[in-house]
Amino acid sequence: MKRYNPKEIEPTWQKVWAKSKIYEASEDTSKSKRYVLEYFPYPSGAAMHVGHVRNYTIGDAIARFARMQGHNVLHPMGWDAFGLPAENYAIKTGISPQQAVAENVGRFKEQLMQMGFSYDWSREVNSTDPAYYKWTQWYFLLLFKKGLAYQQESLQWWCPFDKTVLANEQVENGRCWRCGHEVEKKSLKQWFFKITDYADRLDQDLEKLDWSDAIKSMQHNWIGRSVGAEINFKVDDLKEPVKVFTTRADTVFGATFLVLAPEHPLVAKLTTAEHRAKVNSYIKESVAKSDIERQETNREKTGEFTGSYALNPATKEQIPVWVADYVLPGYGTGAIMAVPAHDERDNEFALKFGLPIVNVIEPTFGESHPDEKHKVGVNVVLRNPKTNEIIILDWGPRKKDHGGQMLIGGGVEAGEDIVECAAREITEETGYKNVKFIAKSEAVGHGHFYSNVKDQYFSIDAHGLLFDLVDDEKVELNLDEGEKNKFSVNWVPADQAVPMLDDGIHKYFGETLALGKCYEGEGILVNSGKYNGMSTSTVREKIITDITGMAEKVNYKMRDWLISRQRYWGAPIPIIHCPKCGPQAVPEKDLPVVLPVVKSYEPTGDGQSPLASVEEFVNVACPKCGGEAKRETDTMDGFACSSWYFLRFADPKNDEEPFARDKADFWLPVDDYIGGAEHAVMHLLYARFWTKVMFDEGLINFDEPFSSLRNQGMILAPDGAKMSKSKGNTIEPETLLSQGYGADSVRIMELFIGPWNQSANWSVEGMGGAYRFLQRVWTLSLEFLESTPDAKNNIDEASLTATVARTTKKVSHDLENLSFNTALAALMGLVNELYKLKASGGLAQTKAWRGAIETLIQLLAPFAPHITEELWQELGHSESVHISSWPGWDEQLIKEDLLTLAVQINGKVRGEITITIDATEEEVLAEAKKAVQDKLAGQKIKKAIYVPGRIVSLVV
Ligand code: ANZ
Ligand code: ZN
């Protein structure tokens, strides 16, 4: 029998596929299109490791499955090849980026080829090819003409040793990532794309996308829309007021000081002579820190007093003005009103510098009840100062508003003061006799609740008190009849106890008294003049108009996109600066502006790119007046190239326009976009922005580029460490191939290792298992072919066809849901079954056996394209298995595997479903919810339980 030898069959089939062009796509409208795309890679010189390859393996399985299902599949590949690595390599070795990239692309492509991925190589693009970046430049000009690309002076990180600007990510602890030299901020003129104009749409349209919630919320937070107000604070002898941005105008009566970012333009004017020296040195320290560092929540607060005071427009009091680096210059107005009672950062700051804290919000909980009685009560945090444990009372399982985990508490009796009351309640409920009063909360908690003990609704004003335990001495508990044996007393570490508390007021006092947090939530106003007693959320807008006379103001965290780089290896920005006419677009007929070949790739040292010293490039006639002018010498950030490449694949050879509209409209949006999560707020946001601009320009008929985003999980080293070249723990397919495993085994391993979107540790044994599985498929298929033709055998044919049908259904279903690992498990199960049948009844060339083996091969084809192609041909087919039709199944054959289950809502049977016995819990629950949808009538399901094979129980 022929041996399974991947080293021989894999390259052979790769050549055949290239020649027969079966993976080339055309605009065939008779089939539905499916655009499957993996992030186009940066072609690094290093070998790919198995983590990189997983991404392409997932995409290829999706593409192959879709193709066999009869979709018209576009699955292209290209190179994102501009950027610093090639340039730094050139500086070091003198080898030009053009040459290095060409070599790397060749090597990278070879590695992809070896894996047998089904790319349409006729559509290959390279972002550094002038025929490509001509259109990147064209887009730049489109943005420029629409007012969406502009130049502005801004502060940038600058390394005086390397003589270059650095991106934020390239500064580590205030030092240059390359040379370790301390960096400075330098004011440089830079190009920006006005992505902020699209902030609202980028935020809202996230809703339309089938992306993971994690990525969507990262984009959402990055865009950071927030609605608030700008309030002016007048400073004596200063014409301009200090304008602050706040989302909590309702807390203005609690604003006891102002804080300006050290970079704020008014700081110099505000700082009095006495404080100047200290403030100036503080400013110098602060600007050297990154925004991320400045916002770290557990960093100790720092700041300086300016010597000036501002008028709080609500309280009419003079409040001190400080500078502190936790206020950032780039957000809101770069200045805040600090409300230390209700903002954690302001609270820390006030505590550190002894500034006043005025509480202006008291929380309210629960709904009022018509029969409620009013009372005044206490909630007591009893703390053991030695262990920092506090007491919580366990009243049994919480049901509605009965029971649960509570603080010590009770009603204040006539003639009793609050501290006495608290001490009495402690002794009555816990027995502890010797306790010490520590603090009383300034705020009163307002609640509406039902008393377990008294069987009565109450509205309560509760005072919070903190006591320390002095010693363990106890007396008999003194409880009301209704309280006896109803609860147990437990000491729990404070940080664990507080989250356990069930009632709102109890939790509030737990957080403020036991954990020292400030209250950032909503409630009713106190210490707020005429607004006292009103609710914070309803009064917010009213205070804004009363104080500012203006409406709400929307702010975004997102900044405009800095696009220019003072670097050689990027697409030149197609602008000509004319001393008379200003910046002018390079006329379209003169595109591309080709990167000149240079001798030195070193930056010039004065903040300009190496292109600035290439005179033939720089000196040019103004396209408007014809006078002497100079080219822009900055190049574009590589993210510009990747913001539209997915469109170029629709029409990669077009030299009249970036793409023909009908082709783009035919193929796009991308149906499955596969890649890691690391680009959440960069590429994935930029590409959405460009797409929206193109949509607005009428270039395309869709305004989101990627319908479904699939973020694959990482592959880790066998010991769970991240794979990296520097650690020397990478595992490379090239090595595995040379060991004889074959691309098919590697691909199986990549997908079998675990759910595709979760990380997994590579396993050497697993690799062997994958290989043996394929070998078993090989052997069985060839044994079948070598068995007697037309012979009878004694297997249970009905069982064989049912097993095959069941597996077909399972694999089809799993592939639809990208559940590659379970699909492979099912295929391994099928192979085991087939071996068992062979052992019991023998193998022969019957119709049933042929059907089983052919189906197995087809189901395996998206995972292991080479071995399946080889066996398919051995079985006598002349066409490729990869363009054969995906097998169907006869539902009749698997009927016996169906099961009927009752669906209960709150314990009553309300419906019935029929499922397959191998249905997953998720599938069963989805089916059950559908079956009783009308009976749920929109009620929220609190709990859904599936007792396998027996019942589904929903609790609403
Ligand atoms: C008073 C206040 C009281 C605030 C309160 C919060 C709670 P988001 O939601 O992220 O937009 N802030 C405003 N500009 C800032 C800046 N440049 N750097 C640092 N912090 C800044 O947050 C808006 C809130 O963040 C604003 O509302 C302001 O503090 C602070 F109980 O004003 B707030
Ligand atoms: Zn001019």
CSV table of N, CA and C in Angstrom, one decimal, residues 26 29 55 76 80 118 178 278 378 426 434 625 800 814 870 885:
chain,number,residue,atom,x,y,z
A,26,SER,N,-14.4,35.3,-9.3
A,26,SER,CA,-14.9,36.2,-10.4
A,26,SER,C,-16.3,36.7,-9.9
A,29,THR,N,-22.5,36.3,-10.6
A,29,THR,CA,-23.7,36.6,-9.8
A,29,THR,C,-24.7,35.5,-9.6
A,55,ASN,N,-4.5,32.0,12.6
A,55,ASN,CA,-5.3,33.0,11.9
A,55,ASN,C,-5.7,32.6,10.5
A,76,PRO,N,-8.5,36.6,-0.5
A,76,PRO,CA,-7.3,37.2,-1.1
A,76,PRO,C,-6.2,37.3,0.0
A,80,ASP,N,1.2,44.3,4.0
A,80,ASP,CA,1.2,45.6,4.6
A,80,ASP,C,2.6,45.9,5.0
A,118,SER,N,-6.1,28.5,0.6
A,118,SER,CA,-6.7,28.7,-0.8
A,118,SER,C,-6.9,30.1,-1.1
A,178,ARG,N,14.4,52.9,21.5
A,178,ARG,CA,15.5,52.4,20.8
A,178,ARG,C,16.8,52.6,21.5
A,278,LYS,N,7.6,76.6,42.3
A,278,LYS,CA,7.1,75.3,42.5
A,278,LYS,C,6.2,74.8,41.4
A,378,VAL,N,-30.5,53.2,62.1
A,378,VAL,CA,-29.0,53.2,62.0
A,378,VAL,C,-28.6,52.0,61.3
A,426,ILE,N,-25.8,47.0,68.4
A,426,ILE,CA,-24.6,46.1,68.3
A,426,ILE,C,-24.8,45.0,69.4
A,434,ASN,N,-18.2,45.6,74.4
A,434,ASN,CA,-17.3,46.7,74.5
A,434,ASN,C,-16.9,47.1,73.0
A,625,CYS,N,0.2,78.2,-9.0
A,625,CYS,CA,0.8,79.5,-9.6
A,625,CYS,C,2.1,79.2,-10.4
A,800,LEU,N,-24.2,2.1,9.6
A,800,LEU,CA,-23.1,2.9,8.9
A,800,LEU,C,-23.7,4.2,8.3
A,814,ASP,N,-21.5,22.5,13.0
A,814,ASP,CA,-20.3,23.1,13.7
A,814,ASP,C,-19.5,24.1,12.8
A,870,GLU,N,-5.8,14.2,-2.5
A,870,GLU,CA,-5.1,13.0,-2.9
A,870,GLU,C,-6.0,11.8,-2.9
A,885,SER,N,-19.5,19.4,-4.2
A,885,SER,CA,-20.5,20.0,-3.4
A,885,SER,C,-20.5,19.4,-2.0
